[in-house]
Amino acid sequence: MDQGFKRRLIAAMGEAIIAHAEELTALDSAIGDGDHGLNMKRGFEAVLADADNISAKPLPDALKAIGMTLVMKVGGASGPLYGTLAMGLGKALPAAPSVAEAAAALGRAIEDVKSRGKSEAGQKTMLDVLVPVQAAFAAGGAGLATRLPAVAAEAADATVPMKAIRGRASFLGERSIGHMDPGARSSSLLVQAICRVFNEA
Amino acid sequence: MGEQKNVGIVIVSHSAKVAEGAADMVRQMVGDSVPLAAVGGNADGGLGTDVGAIMGAIDKAWSESGVAILVDLGGAETNSEMAVEMMPEDRRERIVICNAPLVEGAVMAATEASGGSSLDAVRATAEELMGG
């Protein structure tokens, strides 16, 4: 993966999060503490500011650097969670992964996120997007970069009727039902941003 | 010199004011006999927690006997766990995050620590508050 491509991936992720920061904050205000958009924006602004340096690194190191930046800058639980995802990918990915290797690495990184958040799919979190996206990714086939954004969007929608079990939203109990999980939404946005860059390649 | 041997206490809140207030309550109880650090707020000064600041607080309250961390809500715990993992390996096993209410846990843990108790005893005292 060349530097320009990594640079475009970073830009696409950062721009998606920044453009949707208010939406993420509104989702989080409904069922949480209302800081998800701002926190993610702060984290990705820091990643964008360091994009030239990060994209010059080999893919695994670039992902570790992104993860570390998110951990240090986000300031909410989403920092360690997304940071763990990126660092986990950096740890599991070879420098030039095949599709199968990338899907397997994402699977391992998702396991890291589960232990960090002490959570599983079905609890109205980012995992409810990441797990089905990884499953579709691992199943492979043609047109992945076109299909995965749809899988992610549908999975985020599917968090609306769920009751939150983890995170601040769980304090609301039944009242968390009827709102999309902000972490599921931000995960879906990132999947869409990444796939768009692969589609344009 | 004896003071350095007492277990240190770190208070991690989403709010700098809560962290500072809890630290005041701890000092009222134990004075300077226990290494103590309190952090609250994100890097922008808003409500939240900051991994780098938590690591700094662990350093500030460091004791060879270990450090007990008291946290408030979810992100404070997740960010504290992250901070602990990023500490040097030989220190990590001497840092615990207590499953206890922040203010009461900090005061109880510090009181236990001021008597020279071990890290396990300090944690157990704080966690008794949870009915454990």
mmCIF file of C-alpha atoms in Angstrom:
data_model
loop_
_atom_site.group_PDB
_atom_site.id
_atom_site.type_symbol
_atom_site.label_atom_id
_atom_site.label_comp_id
_atom_site.label_asym_id
_atom_site.label_seq_id
_atom_site.Cartn_x
_atom_site.Cartn_y
_atom_site.Cartn_z
ATOM 1 C CA MET A 1 0.000 0.000 0.000
ATOM 2 C CA ASP A 2 1.634 3.261 -1.099
ATOM 3 C CA GLN A 3 1.818 6.445 0.929
ATOM 4 C CA GLY A 4 -0.700 8.289 -1.242
ATOM 5 C CA PHE A 5 -3.301 5.580 -0.693
ATOM 6 C CA LYS A 6 -2.757 5.555 3.065
ATOM 7 C CA ARG A 7 -2.973 9.344 3.008
ATOM 8 C CA ARG A 8 -6.331 9.136 1.191
ATOM 9 C CA LEU A 9 -7.653 6.556 3.670
ATOM 10 C CA ILE A 10 -6.723 8.784 6.612
ATOM 11 C CA ALA A 11 -8.264 11.829 4.923
ATOM 12 C CA ALA A 12 -11.479 9.956 4.118
ATOM 13 C CA MET A 13 -11.877 8.655 7.684
ATOM 14 C CA GLY A 14 -11.098 12.027 9.236
ATOM 15 C CA GLU A 15 -13.396 13.937 6.911
ATOM 16 C CA ALA A 16 -16.268 11.497 7.493
ATOM 17 C CA ILE A 17 -15.997 11.804 11.270
ATOM 18 C CA ILE A 18 -15.587 15.584 11.220
ATOM 19 C CA ALA A 19 -18.483 16.050 8.772
ATOM 20 C CA HIS A 20 -20.766 13.925 10.970
ATOM 21 C CA ALA A 21 -19.546 15.136 14.363
ATOM 22 C CA GLU A 22 -22.790 16.950 15.144
ATOM 23 C CA GLU A 23 -24.880 13.967 14.126
ATOM 24 C CA LEU A 24 -22.790 11.671 16.360
ATOM 25 C CA THR A 25 -23.114 14.089 19.242
ATOM 26 C CA ALA A 26 -26.887 14.272 18.739
ATOM 27 C CA LEU A 27 -27.129 10.457 18.776
ATOM 28 C CA ASP A 28 -25.008 10.358 21.920
ATOM 29 C CA SER A 29 -27.052 13.114 23.566
ATOM 30 C CA ALA A 30 -30.140 10.951 23.153
ATOM 31 C CA ILE A 31 -28.751 7.950 25.046
ATOM 32 C CA GLY A 32 -25.350 8.897 26.458
ATOM 33 C CA ASP A 33 -23.296 11.861 27.590
ATOM 34 C CA GLY A 34 -23.331 13.671 24.246
ATOM 35 C CA ASP A 35 -19.596 13.811 23.693
ATOM 36 C CA HIS A 36 -19.034 11.145 21.036
ATOM 37 C CA GLY A 37 -18.979 13.503 18.045
ATOM 38 C CA LEU A 38 -16.667 16.033 19.660
ATOM 39 C CA ASN A 39 -14.395 13.349 21.084
ATOM 40 C CA MET A 40 -14.034 11.519 17.779
ATOM 41 C CA LYS A 41 -13.534 14.831 15.964
ATOM 42 C CA ARG A 42 -10.737 15.774 18.358
ATOM 43 C CA GLY A 43 -9.086 12.399 17.825
ATOM 44 C CA PHE A 44 -9.318 12.392 14.052
ATOM 45 C CA GLU A 45 -8.199 16.017 13.800
ATOM 46 C CA ALA A 46 -5.030 14.921 15.571
ATOM 47 C CA VAL A 47 -4.681 11.981 13.177
ATOM 48 C CA LEU A 48 -5.199 14.300 10.186
ATOM 49 C CA ALA A 49 -2.633 16.754 11.528
ATOM 50 C CA ASP A 50 -0.084 13.927 11.585
ATOM 51 C CA ALA A 51 -1.273 12.284 8.339
ATOM 52 C CA ASP A 52 1.939 12.896 6.344
ATOM 53 C CA ASN A 53 4.054 11.291 9.018
ATOM 54 C CA ILE A 54 1.616 8.423 9.647
ATOM 55 C CA SER A 55 1.109 7.581 5.963
ATOM 56 C CA ALA A 56 4.878 7.375 5.430
ATOM 57 C CA LYS A 57 5.034 4.402 7.799
ATOM 58 C CA PRO A 58 4.460 0.779 6.754
ATOM 59 C CA LEU A 59 0.775 -0.177 7.139
ATOM 60 C CA PRO A 60 1.086 -1.955 10.528
ATOM 61 C CA ASP A 61 3.044 0.939 12.048
ATOM 62 C CA ALA A 62 0.682 3.499 10.522
ATOM 63 C CA LEU A 63 -2.268 1.743 12.180
ATOM 64 C CA LYS A 64 -0.456 1.592 15.512
ATOM 65 C CA ALA A 65 0.267 5.330 15.252
ATOM 66 C CA ILE A 66 -3.389 6.068 14.468
ATOM 67 C CA GLY A 67 -4.447 3.925 17.425
ATOM 68 C CA MET A 68 -2.061 5.635 19.798
ATOM 69 C CA THR A 69 -3.223 9.077 18.644
ATOM 70 C CA LEU A 70 -6.869 8.126 19.209
ATOM 71 C CA VAL A 71 -6.074 6.704 22.655
ATOM 72 C CA MET A 72 -4.276 9.861 23.702
ATOM 73 C CA LYS A 73 -6.624 12.436 22.148
ATOM 74 C CA VAL A 74 -10.224 11.239 22.121
ATOM 75 C CA GLY A 75 -10.869 11.637 25.843
ATOM 76 C CA GLY A 76 -13.846 9.274 26.128
ATOM 77 C CA ALA A 77 -14.231 5.511 26.211
ATOM 78 C CA SER A 78 -14.282 5.579 22.406
ATOM 79 C CA GLY A 79 -10.585 6.563 22.440
ATOM 80 C CA PRO A 80 -9.331 3.305 23.943
ATOM 81 C CA LEU A 81 -11.936 1.336 21.971
ATOM 82 C CA TYR A 82 -11.108 2.724 18.516
ATOM 83 C CA GLY A 83 -7.465 2.967 19.527
ATOM 84 C CA THR A 84 -7.468 -0.706 20.464
ATOM 85 C CA LEU A 85 -9.120 -1.549 17.134
ATOM 86 C CA ALA A 86 -6.462 0.329 15.143
ATOM 87 C CA MET A 87 -3.563 -0.957 17.254
ATOM 88 C CA GLY A 88 -4.980 -4.483 17.070
ATOM 89 C CA LEU A 89 -5.121 -4.215 13.275
ATOM 90 C CA GLY A 90 -1.565 -2.902 13.242
ATOM 91 C CA LYS A 91 -0.450 -5.871 15.297
ATOM 92 C CA ALA A 92 -2.312 -8.460 13.202
ATOM 93 C CA LEU A 93 -1.794 -7.151 9.662
ATOM 94 C CA PRO A 94 1.206 -7.878 7.453
ATOM 95 C CA ALA A 95 2.569 -4.879 5.483
ATOM 96 C CA ALA A 96 0.847 -5.998 2.269
ATOM 97 C CA PRO A 97 -2.157 -8.086 3.320
ATOM 98 C CA SER A 98 -4.379 -10.183 1.074
ATOM 99 C CA VAL A 99 -8.150 -9.793 1.469
ATOM 100 C CA ALA A 100 -8.249 -12.955 3.593
ATOM 101 C CA GLU A 101 -5.380 -11.728 5.790
ATOM 102 C CA ALA A 102 -7.061 -8.356 6.230
ATOM 103 C CA ALA A 103 -10.351 -9.986 7.220
ATOM 104 C CA ALA A 104 -8.574 -12.266 9.694
ATOM 105 C CA ALA A 105 -6.677 -9.310 11.163
ATOM 106 C CA LEU A 106 -9.930 -7.382 11.586
ATOM 107 C CA GLY A 107 -11.356 -10.416 13.379
ATOM 108 C CA ARG A 108 -8.458 -10.435 15.832
ATOM 109 C CA ALA A 109 -8.658 -6.679 16.353
ATOM 110 C CA ILE A 110 -12.388 -7.001 17.100
ATOM 111 C CA GLU A 111 -11.536 -9.575 19.786
ATOM 112 C CA ASP A 112 -9.220 -6.959 21.337
ATOM 113 C CA VAL A 113 -12.062 -4.415 21.304
ATOM 114 C CA LYS A 114 -14.364 -6.948 22.986
ATOM 115 C CA SER A 115 -11.930 -7.438 25.839
ATOM 116 C CA ARG A 116 -11.207 -3.719 26.146
ATOM 117 C CA GLY A 117 -14.919 -2.924 26.369
ATOM 118 C CA LYS A 118 -15.866 -6.147 28.205
ATOM 119 C CA SER A 119 -18.598 -6.431 25.606
ATOM 120 C CA GLU A 120 -20.037 -8.653 22.910
ATOM 121 C CA ALA A 121 -22.184 -8.074 19.835
ATOM 122 C CA GLY A 122 -25.869 -7.556 20.640
ATOM 123 C CA GLN A 123 -25.270 -4.988 23.409
ATOM 124 C CA LYS A 124 -25.870 -1.875 21.257
ATOM 125 C CA THR A 125 -22.255 -0.875 20.639
ATOM 126 C CA MET A 126 -19.756 -0.419 17.813
ATOM 127 C CA LEU A 127 -19.346 -4.210 17.857
ATOM 128 C CA ASP A 128 -22.807 -4.542 16.352
ATOM 129 C CA VAL A 129 -21.404 -2.986 13.175
ATOM 130 C CA LEU A 130 -17.867 -4.349 13.279
ATOM 131 C CA VAL A 131 -18.849 -7.987 13.798
ATOM 132 C CA PRO A 132 -21.231 -8.322 10.797
ATOM 133 C CA VAL A 133 -18.875 -6.265 8.599
ATOM 134 C CA GLN A 134 -16.013 -8.588 9.506
ATOM 135 C CA ALA A 135 -18.199 -11.640 8.797
ATOM 136 C CA ALA A 136 -19.090 -10.332 5.325
ATOM 137 C CA PHE A 137 -15.452 -9.353 4.747
ATOM 138 C CA ALA A 138 -14.257 -12.828 5.744
ATOM 139 C CA ALA A 139 -16.871 -14.490 3.499
ATOM 140 C CA GLY A 140 -15.192 -12.607 0.636
ATOM 141 C CA GLY A 141 -16.495 -12.613 -2.927
ATOM 142 C CA ALA A 142 -16.714 -9.886 -5.549
ATOM 143 C CA GLY A 143 -17.515 -6.232 -4.895
ATOM 144 C CA LEU A 144 -16.588 -6.178 -1.202
ATOM 145 C CA ALA A 145 -15.924 -2.439 -1.198
ATOM 146 C CA THR A 146 -19.426 -1.883 -2.542
ATOM 147 C CA ARG A 147 -21.195 -4.411 -0.331
ATOM 148 C CA LEU A 148 -19.549 -3.733 3.033
ATOM 149 C CA PRO A 149 -20.868 -0.136 3.369
ATOM 150 C CA ALA A 150 -24.406 -1.502 2.968
ATOM 151 C CA VAL A 151 -23.737 -4.207 5.558
ATOM 152 C CA ALA A 152 -22.417 -1.526 7.933
ATOM 153 C CA ALA A 153 -25.346 0.842 7.399
ATOM 154 C CA GLU A 154 -27.901 -1.920 7.929
ATOM 155 C CA ALA A 155 -26.072 -3.114 11.034
ATOM 156 C CA ALA A 156 -26.054 0.410 12.481
ATOM 157 C CA ASP A 157 -29.804 0.690 11.792
ATOM 158 C CA ALA A 158 -30.274 -2.629 13.565
ATOM 159 C CA THR A 159 -28.967 -1.088 16.816
ATOM 160 C CA VAL A 160 -32.058 1.192 16.985
ATOM 161 C CA PRO A 161 -34.378 -1.387 18.592
ATOM 162 C CA MET A 162 -31.607 -2.820 20.815
ATOM 163 C CA LYS A 163 -31.382 -2.197 24.540
ATOM 164 C CA ALA A 164 -27.982 -0.943 25.671
ATOM 165 C CA ILE A 165 -26.091 -3.294 27.990
ATOM 166 C CA ARG A 166 -22.703 -1.564 28.042
ATOM 167 C CA GLY A 167 -21.590 2.041 28.363
ATOM 168 C CA ARG A 168 -23.385 5.114 29.607
ATOM 169 C CA ALA A 169 -26.477 4.252 27.505
ATOM 170 C CA SER A 170 -27.049 1.182 29.681
ATOM 171 C CA PHE A 171 -28.042 3.519 32.564
ATOM 172 C CA LEU A 172 -31.159 4.329 30.543
ATOM 173 C CA GLY A 173 -32.250 0.688 30.358
ATOM 174 C CA GLU A 174 -35.410 0.398 28.279
ATOM 175 C CA ARG A 175 -35.199 4.065 27.330
ATOM 176 C CA SER A 176 -32.111 3.324 25.233
ATOM 177 C CA ILE A 177 -34.430 1.497 22.819
ATOM 178 C CA GLY A 178 -35.420 3.496 19.741
ATOM 179 C CA HIS A 179 -32.121 5.318 19.189
ATOM 180 C CA MET A 180 -29.192 4.338 16.983
ATOM 181 C CA ASP A 181 -26.026 3.664 18.925
ATOM 182 C CA PRO A 182 -23.507 6.466 18.256
ATOM 183 C CA GLY A 183 -20.553 4.063 18.281
ATOM 184 C CA ALA A 184 -22.312 1.847 15.742
ATOM 185 C CA ARG A 185 -22.889 4.930 13.603
ATOM 186 C CA SER A 186 -19.262 6.094 13.788
ATOM 187 C CA SER A 187 -18.077 2.574 12.922
ATOM 188 C CA SER A 188 -20.429 2.532 9.951
ATOM 189 C CA LEU A 189 -19.103 5.937 8.816
ATOM 190 C CA LEU A 190 -15.519 4.678 8.991
ATOM 191 C CA VAL A 191 -16.341 1.508 7.036
ATOM 192 C CA GLN A 192 -18.042 3.625 4.371
ATOM 193 C CA ALA A 193 -15.104 6.041 4.168
ATOM 194 C CA ILE A 194 -12.547 3.236 3.841
ATOM 195 C CA CYS A 195 -14.583 1.378 1.209
ATOM 196 C CA ARG A 196 -15.076 4.562 -0.817
ATOM 197 C CA VAL A 197 -11.310 4.976 -1.113
ATOM 198 C CA PHE A 198 -10.917 1.339 -2.181
ATOM 199 C CA ASN A 199 -13.708 1.794 -4.747
ATOM 200 C CA GLU A 200 -11.974 4.842 -6.203
ATOM 201 C CA ALA A 201 -8.642 3.018 -6.489
ATOM 202 C CA MET B 1 11.016 8.322 54.015
ATOM 203 C CA GLY B 2 8.376 6.058 55.524
ATOM 204 C CA GLU B 3 5.724 8.007 53.652
ATOM 205 C CA GLN B 4 7.042 6.794 50.299
ATOM 206 C CA LYS B 5 6.265 3.231 51.322
ATOM 207 C CA ASN B 6 2.544 3.790 51.637
ATOM 208 C CA VAL B 7 0.384 2.757 48.677
ATOM 209 C CA GLY B 8 -0.432 5.719 46.438
ATOM 210 C CA ILE B 9 -3.954 6.771 45.470
ATOM 211 C CA VAL B 10 -5.029 8.114 42.064
ATOM 212 C CA ILE B 11 -8.443 9.686 41.556
ATOM 213 C CA VAL B 12 -9.809 9.739 37.982
ATOM 214 C CA SER B 13 -13.046 11.601 37.329
ATOM 215 C CA HIS B 14 -14.679 12.998 34.201
ATOM 216 C CA SER B 15 -14.735 16.315 36.055
ATOM 217 C CA ALA B 16 -11.653 18.184 37.259
ATOM 218 C CA LYS B 17 -13.780 19.690 40.043
ATOM 219 C CA VAL B 18 -14.939 16.280 41.273
ATOM 220 C CA ALA B 19 -11.358 14.971 41.163
ATOM 221 C CA GLU B 20 -10.056 17.982 43.068
ATOM 222 C CA GLY B 21 -12.863 17.846 45.622
ATOM 223 C CA ALA B 22 -12.385 14.141 46.227
ATOM 224 C CA ALA B 23 -8.643 14.751 46.681
ATOM 225 C CA ASP B 24 -9.422 17.479 49.244
ATOM 226 C CA MET B 25 -11.543 14.993 51.188
ATOM 227 C CA VAL B 26 -8.741 12.436 51.091
ATOM 228 C CA ARG B 27 -6.165 14.959 52.350
ATOM 229 C CA GLN B 28 -8.482 16.005 55.156
ATOM 230 C CA MET B 29 -8.400 12.403 56.322
ATOM 231 C CA VAL B 30 -4.784 11.402 55.746
ATOM 232 C CA GLY B 31 -2.858 14.633 55.186
ATOM 233 C CA ASP B 32 0.331 14.050 53.238
ATOM 234 C CA SER B 33 0.923 10.528 54.523
ATOM 235 C CA VAL B 34 -0.213 8.937 51.247
ATOM 236 C CA PRO B 35 1.028 9.814 47.748
ATOM 237 C CA LEU B 36 -2.034 11.242 46.001
ATOM 238 C CA ALA B 37 -2.880 12.523 42.539
ATOM 239 C CA ALA B 38 -6.208 13.511 41.040
ATOM 240 C CA VAL B 39 -7.124 14.083 37.389
ATOM 241 C CA GLY B 40 -10.323 15.042 35.647
ATOM 242 C CA GLY B 41 -11.389 16.349 32.273
ATOM 243 C CA ASN B 42 -10.301 15.755 28.701
ATOM 244 C CA ALA B 43 -7.405 17.371 26.848
ATOM 245 C CA ASP B 44 -9.597 20.376 25.938
ATOM 246 C CA GLY B 45 -10.594 20.998 29.544
ATOM 247 C CA GLY B 46 -14.119 19.650 29.044
ATOM 248 C CA LEU B 47 -15.709 16.712 30.833
ATOM 249 C CA GLY B 48 -13.923 13.464 30.040
ATOM 250 C CA THR B 49 -10.757 11.576 30.822
ATOM 251 C CA ASP B 50 -7.293 11.723 29.311
ATOM 252 C CA VAL B 51 -4.970 8.710 29.110
ATOM 253 C CA GLY B 52 -1.818 10.842 29.138
ATOM 254 C CA ALA B 53 -2.992 12.756 32.191
ATOM 255 C CA ILE B 54 -3.867 9.515 33.979
ATOM 256 C CA MET B 55 -0.370 8.171 33.269
ATOM 257 C CA GLY B 56 1.042 11.409 34.696
ATOM 258 C CA ALA B 57 -1.090 11.013 37.817
ATOM 259 C CA ILE B 58 0.109 7.434 38.322
ATOM 260 C CA ASP B 59 3.701 8.701 38.105
ATOM 261 C CA LYS B 60 2.966 11.485 40.562
ATOM 262 C CA ALA B 61 1.368 9.156 43.117
ATOM 263 C CA TRP B 62 3.858 6.351 42.473
ATOM 264 C CA SER B 63 4.939 4.279 45.429
ATOM 265 C CA GLU B 64 7.040 1.138 45.456
ATOM 266 C CA SER B 65 4.121 -0.462 47.327
ATOM 267 C CA GLY B 66 1.855 0.271 44.357
ATOM 268 C CA VAL B 67 -0.972 2.559 43.357
ATOM 269 C CA ALA B 68 -4.733 2.138 43.720
ATOM 270 C CA ILE B 69 -6.879 3.980 41.159
ATOM 271 C CA LEU B 70 -10.438 5.099 41.867
ATOM 272 C CA VAL B 71 -12.626 5.961 38.856
ATOM 273 C CA ASP B 72 -16.107 7.346 38.297
ATOM 274 C CA LEU B 73 -17.932 6.362 35.098
ATOM 275 C CA GLY B 74 -17.178 3.993 32.174
ATOM 276 C CA GLY B 75 -14.707 6.062 30.166
ATOM 277 C CA ALA B 76 -12.660 6.773 33.280
ATOM 278 C CA GLU B 77 -12.268 3.040 33.820
ATOM 279 C CA THR B 78 -11.508 2.248 30.162
ATOM 280 C CA ASN B 79 -8.992 5.077 29.913
ATOM 281 C CA SER B 80 -7.412 4.075 33.239
ATOM 282 C CA GLU B 81 -7.031 0.480 32.035
ATOM 283 C CA MET B 82 -5.399 1.808 28.888
ATOM 284 C CA ALA B 83 -3.069 4.018 30.941
ATOM 285 C CA VAL B 84 -2.049 1.094 33.154
ATOM 286 C CA GLU B 85 -1.224 -1.017 30.094
ATOM 287 C CA MET B 86 0.972 1.766 28.783
ATOM 288 C CA MET B 87 3.014 1.976 31.986
ATOM 289 C CA PRO B 88 6.388 0.189 32.206
ATOM 290 C CA GLU B 89 5.881 -3.543 32.666
ATOM 291 C CA ASP B 90 7.502 -3.764 36.112
ATOM 292 C CA ARG B 91 5.021 -1.188 37.420
ATOM 293 C CA ARG B 92 1.872 -2.580 35.849
ATOM 294 C CA GLU B 93 1.415 -5.397 38.335
ATOM 295 C CA ARG B 94 1.579 -2.898 41.183
ATOM 296 C CA ILE B 95 -1.336 -0.805 39.896
ATOM 297 C CA VAL B 96 -4.957 -1.746 40.545
ATOM 298 C CA ILE B 97 -8.243 -0.157 39.525
ATOM 299 C CA CYS B 98 -10.711 -0.464 42.396
ATOM 300 C CA ASN B 99 -14.320 -1.428 41.805
ATOM 301 C CA ALA B 100 -15.619 1.162 44.261
ATOM 302 C CA PRO B 101 -17.437 4.495 44.349
ATOM 303 C CA LEU B 102 -14.999 7.319 43.610
ATOM 304 C CA VAL B 103 -15.251 9.578 46.660
ATOM 305 C CA GLU B 104 -15.966 6.992 49.347
ATOM 306 C CA GLY B 105 -13.520 4.558 47.774
ATOM 307 C CA ALA B 106 -10.732 7.140 47.647
ATOM 308 C CA VAL B 107 -11.190 8.156 51.277
ATOM 309 C CA MET B 108 -11.411 4.552 52.503
ATOM 310 C CA ALA B 109 -8.486 3.386 50.361
ATOM 311 C CA ALA B 110 -6.306 6.295 51.466
ATOM 312 C CA THR B 111 -7.148 5.714 55.120
ATOM 313 C CA GLU B 112 -6.172 2.064 54.764
ATOM 314 C CA ALA B 113 -3.016 3.049 52.874
ATOM 315 C CA SER B 114 -2.015 5.565 55.540
ATOM 316 C CA GLY B 115 -1.635 2.685 57.999
ATOM 317 C CA GLY B 116 0.961 1.064 55.769
ATOM 318 C CA SER B 117 -1.337 -1.651 54.379
ATOM 319 C CA SER B 118 -0.523 -3.638 51.256
ATOM 320 C CA LEU B 119 -2.016 -2.825 47.860
ATOM 321 C CA ASP B 120 -4.352 -5.836 48.126
ATOM 322 C CA ALA B 121 -5.616 -4.656 51.513
ATOM 323 C CA VAL B 122 -6.132 -1.125 50.234
ATOM 324 C CA ARG B 123 -8.139 -2.401 47.299
ATOM 325 C CA ALA B 124 -10.172 -4.791 49.470
ATOM 326 C CA THR B 125 -11.076 -1.944 51.844
ATOM 327 C CA ALA B 126 -12.265 0.270 48.979
ATOM 328 C CA GLU B 127 -14.187 -2.569 47.392
ATOM 329 C CA GLU B 128 -15.971 -3.504 50.617
ATOM 330 C CA LEU B 129 -18.096 -0.459 49.863
ATOM 331 C CA MET B 130 -19.586 -2.369 46.962
ATOM 332 C CA GLY B 131 -20.813 -4.979 49.418
ATOM 333 C CA GLY B 132 -18.092 -7.407 48.351
#
